Amino acid sequence: MPESIIRYDVPMKTIKTSLALLIGAALLTGCNDDDTKYVNVQPTEVKIATYNLSFDRATFEALVNEMQIEPAQQAALVTAYLDGSIAAEDKTTAEKVIQI
């Protein structure tokens, strides 16, 4: 009995095209859904902060110390700096706090 040989001489381009068509059809099967569900999203308040820190301090610890100054003291330093009534020794600290 003669053996029959089955040869699959399908060009690679045909395989790729067929595969792309099959994947595309599979992805589009869910696009015919007429049951649209809307979700009521409640807006929430979001605060976005950006920091422009220049590392011109002598050490990282100096930056950490400046960042740990209490908000009330920061406000006092900034106010005194802006109205010109700041002491000379606090001026540099106020400038760093403003920079932070």
PDB file of C-alpha atoms in Angstrom:
ATOM      1  CA  MET A   1       0.000   0.000   0.000  1.00  0.00           C
ATOM      2  CA  PRO A   2       1.533   3.274  -1.034  1.00  0.00           C
ATOM      3  CA  GLU A   3       2.087   5.793   1.668  1.00  0.00           C
ATOM      4  CA  SER A   4       0.507   9.112   1.133  1.00  0.00           C
ATOM      5  CA  ILE A   5       2.422  12.071   2.384  1.00  0.00           C
ATOM      6  CA  ILE A   6       0.509  15.118   3.428  1.00  0.00           C
ATOM      7  CA  ARG A   7       2.502  18.254   2.978  1.00  0.00           C
ATOM      8  CA  TYR A   8       1.637  21.526   4.569  1.00  0.00           C
ATOM      9  CA  ASP A   9       3.262  24.036   2.277  1.00  0.00           C
ATOM     10  CA  VAL A  10       1.311  27.017   3.536  1.00  0.00           C
ATOM     11  CA  PRO A  11       3.314  30.209   3.259  1.00  0.00           C
ATOM     12  CA  MET A  12       4.142  31.970   6.523  1.00  0.00           C
ATOM     13  CA  LYS A  13       2.360  35.137   5.357  1.00  0.00           C
ATOM     14  CA  THR A  14      -0.907  33.208   5.036  1.00  0.00           C
ATOM     15  CA  ILE A  15      -0.523  31.809   8.545  1.00  0.00           C
ATOM     16  CA  LYS A  16       0.147  35.254  10.006  1.00  0.00           C
ATOM     17  CA  THR A  17      -2.773  36.807   8.149  1.00  0.00           C
ATOM     18  CA  SER A  18      -5.133  34.046   9.240  1.00  0.00           C
ATOM     19  CA  LEU A  19      -3.958  34.320  12.820  1.00  0.00           C
ATOM     20  CA  ALA A  20      -4.412  38.108  12.813  1.00  0.00           C
ATOM     21  CA  LEU A  21      -7.920  37.713  11.396  1.00  0.00           C
ATOM     22  CA  LEU A  22      -8.797  35.121  14.024  1.00  0.00           C
ATOM     23  CA  ILE A  23      -7.507  37.266  16.902  1.00  0.00           C
ATOM     24  CA  GLY A  24      -9.276  40.355  15.567  1.00  0.00           C
ATOM     25  CA  ALA A  25     -12.568  38.495  15.251  1.00  0.00           C
ATOM     26  CA  ALA A  26     -12.208  37.132  18.779  1.00  0.00           C
ATOM     27  CA  LEU A  27     -11.587  40.621  20.167  1.00  0.00           C
ATOM     28  CA  LEU A  28     -14.569  42.084  18.347  1.00  0.00           C
ATOM     29  CA  THR A  29     -17.067  39.494  19.583  1.00  0.00           C
ATOM     30  CA  GLY A  30     -17.716  41.503  22.749  1.00  0.00           C
ATOM     31  CA  CYS A  31     -18.257  44.790  20.891  1.00  0.00           C
ATOM     32  CA  ASN A  32     -21.871  44.023  20.046  1.00  0.00           C
ATOM     33  CA  ASP A  33     -23.100  44.432  23.639  1.00  0.00           C
ATOM     34  CA  ASP A  34     -26.163  46.687  23.792  1.00  0.00           C
ATOM     35  CA  ASP A  35     -26.416  46.556  27.579  1.00  0.00           C
ATOM     36  CA  THR A  36     -24.514  49.723  28.534  1.00  0.00           C
ATOM     37  CA  LYS A  37     -23.968  50.190  32.244  1.00  0.00           C
ATOM     38  CA  TYR A  38     -23.120  53.661  33.517  1.00  0.00           C
ATOM     39  CA  VAL A  39     -21.334  54.060  36.808  1.00  0.00           C
ATOM     40  CA  ASN A  40     -22.115  57.133  38.885  1.00  0.00           C
ATOM     41  CA  VAL A  41     -18.732  58.375  40.052  1.00  0.00           C
ATOM     42  CA  GLN A  42     -18.735  60.804  42.942  1.00  0.00           C
ATOM     43  CA  PRO A  43     -15.976  63.400  42.656  1.00  0.00           C
ATOM     44  CA  THR A  44     -13.531  63.541  45.509  1.00  0.00           C
ATOM     45  CA  GLU A  45     -11.253  66.342  46.539  1.00  0.00           C
ATOM     46  CA  VAL A  46      -7.668  65.756  45.558  1.00  0.00           C
ATOM     47  CA  LYS A  47      -4.663  67.749  46.660  1.00  0.00           C
ATOM     48  CA  ILE A  48      -1.618  67.683  44.442  1.00  0.00           C
ATOM     49  CA  ALA A  49       1.685  68.925  45.752  1.00  0.00           C
ATOM     50  CA  THR A  50       4.937  69.392  43.942  1.00  0.00           C
ATOM     51  CA  TYR A  51       8.246  69.896  45.594  1.00  0.00           C
ATOM     52  CA  ASN A  52      11.139  71.749  44.102  1.00  0.00           C
ATOM     53  CA  LEU A  53      13.916  71.006  46.539  1.00  0.00           C
ATOM     54  CA  SER A  54      17.340  72.209  45.709  1.00  0.00           C
ATOM     55  CA  PHE A  55      19.915  70.237  47.586  1.00  0.00           C
ATOM     56  CA  ASP A  56      22.183  73.170  48.300  1.00  0.00           C
ATOM     57  CA  ARG A  57      22.426  72.237  51.963  1.00  0.00           C
ATOM     58  CA  ALA A  58      25.647  70.985  53.443  1.00  0.00           C
ATOM     59  CA  THR A  59      24.049  67.709  54.530  1.00  0.00           C
ATOM     60  CA  PHE A  60      20.847  65.769  54.090  1.00  0.00           C
ATOM     61  CA  GLU A  61      20.240  66.112  57.839  1.00  0.00           C
ATOM     62  CA  ALA A  62      20.041  69.901  57.418  1.00  0.00           C
ATOM     63  CA  LEU A  63      17.242  69.423  54.886  1.00  0.00           C
ATOM     64  CA  VAL A  64      15.444  67.009  57.209  1.00  0.00           C
ATOM     65  CA  ASN A  65      15.726  69.469  60.108  1.00  0.00           C
ATOM     66  CA  GLU A  66      14.275  72.265  57.969  1.00  0.00           C
ATOM     67  CA  MET A  67      11.425  70.032  56.846  1.00  0.00           C
ATOM     68  CA  GLN A  68      10.600  69.153  60.460  1.00  0.00           C
ATOM     69  CA  ILE A  69       9.999  72.763  61.521  1.00  0.00           C
ATOM     70  CA  GLU A  70       6.441  73.034  62.834  1.00  0.00           C
ATOM     71  CA  PRO A  71       3.912  74.678  60.467  1.00  0.00           C
ATOM     72  CA  ALA A  72       3.197  77.512  62.929  1.00  0.00           C
ATOM     73  CA  GLN A  73       6.902  78.327  63.172  1.00  0.00           C
ATOM     74  CA  GLN A  74       7.214  78.092  59.375  1.00  0.00           C
ATOM     75  CA  ALA A  75       4.356  80.568  58.968  1.00  0.00           C
ATOM     76  CA  ALA A  76       5.991  82.947  61.463  1.00  0.00           C
ATOM     77  CA  LEU A  77       9.332  82.732  59.645  1.00  0.00           C
ATOM     78  CA  VAL A  78       7.753  83.355  56.239  1.00  0.00           C
ATOM     79  CA  THR A  79       5.643  86.258  57.503  1.00  0.00           C
ATOM     80  CA  ALA A  80       8.634  87.901  59.191  1.00  0.00           C
ATOM     81  CA  TYR A  81      10.743  87.357  56.067  1.00  0.00           C
ATOM     82  CA  LEU A  82       8.152  88.889  53.758  1.00  0.00           C
ATOM     83  CA  ASP A  83       7.514  91.964  55.896  1.00  0.00           C
ATOM     84  CA  GLY A  84      11.233  92.510  56.529  1.00  0.00           C
ATOM     85  CA  SER A  85      11.156  92.169  60.318  1.00  0.00           C
ATOM     86  CA  ILE A  86      13.163  88.943  60.456  1.00  0.00           C
ATOM     87  CA  ALA A  87      16.324  88.619  62.515  1.00  0.00           C
ATOM     88  CA  ALA A  88      19.557  88.102  60.609  1.00  0.00           C
ATOM     89  CA  GLU A  89      20.161  84.635  62.089  1.00  0.00           C
ATOM     90  CA  ASP A  90      16.684  83.451  61.035  1.00  0.00           C
ATOM     91  CA  LYS A  91      16.855  84.840  57.498  1.00  0.00           C
ATOM     92  CA  THR A  92      18.694  81.848  56.006  1.00  0.00           C
ATOM     93  CA  THR A  93      16.331  79.400  57.706  1.00  0.00           C
ATOM     94  CA  ALA A  94      13.322  81.340  56.401  1.00  0.00           C
ATOM     95  CA  GLU A  95      14.747  81.283  52.862  1.00  0.00           C
ATOM     96  CA  LYS A  96      15.212  77.502  53.082  1.00  0.00           C
ATOM     97  CA  VAL A  97      11.662  77.052  54.438  1.00  0.00           C
ATOM     98  CA  ILE A  98      10.273  79.170  51.596  1.00  0.00           C
ATOM     99  CA  GLN A  99      12.276  77.086  49.130  1.00  0.00           C
ATOM    100  CA  ILE A 100      10.826  73.875  50.545  1.00  0.00           C
TER     101      ILE A 100
END
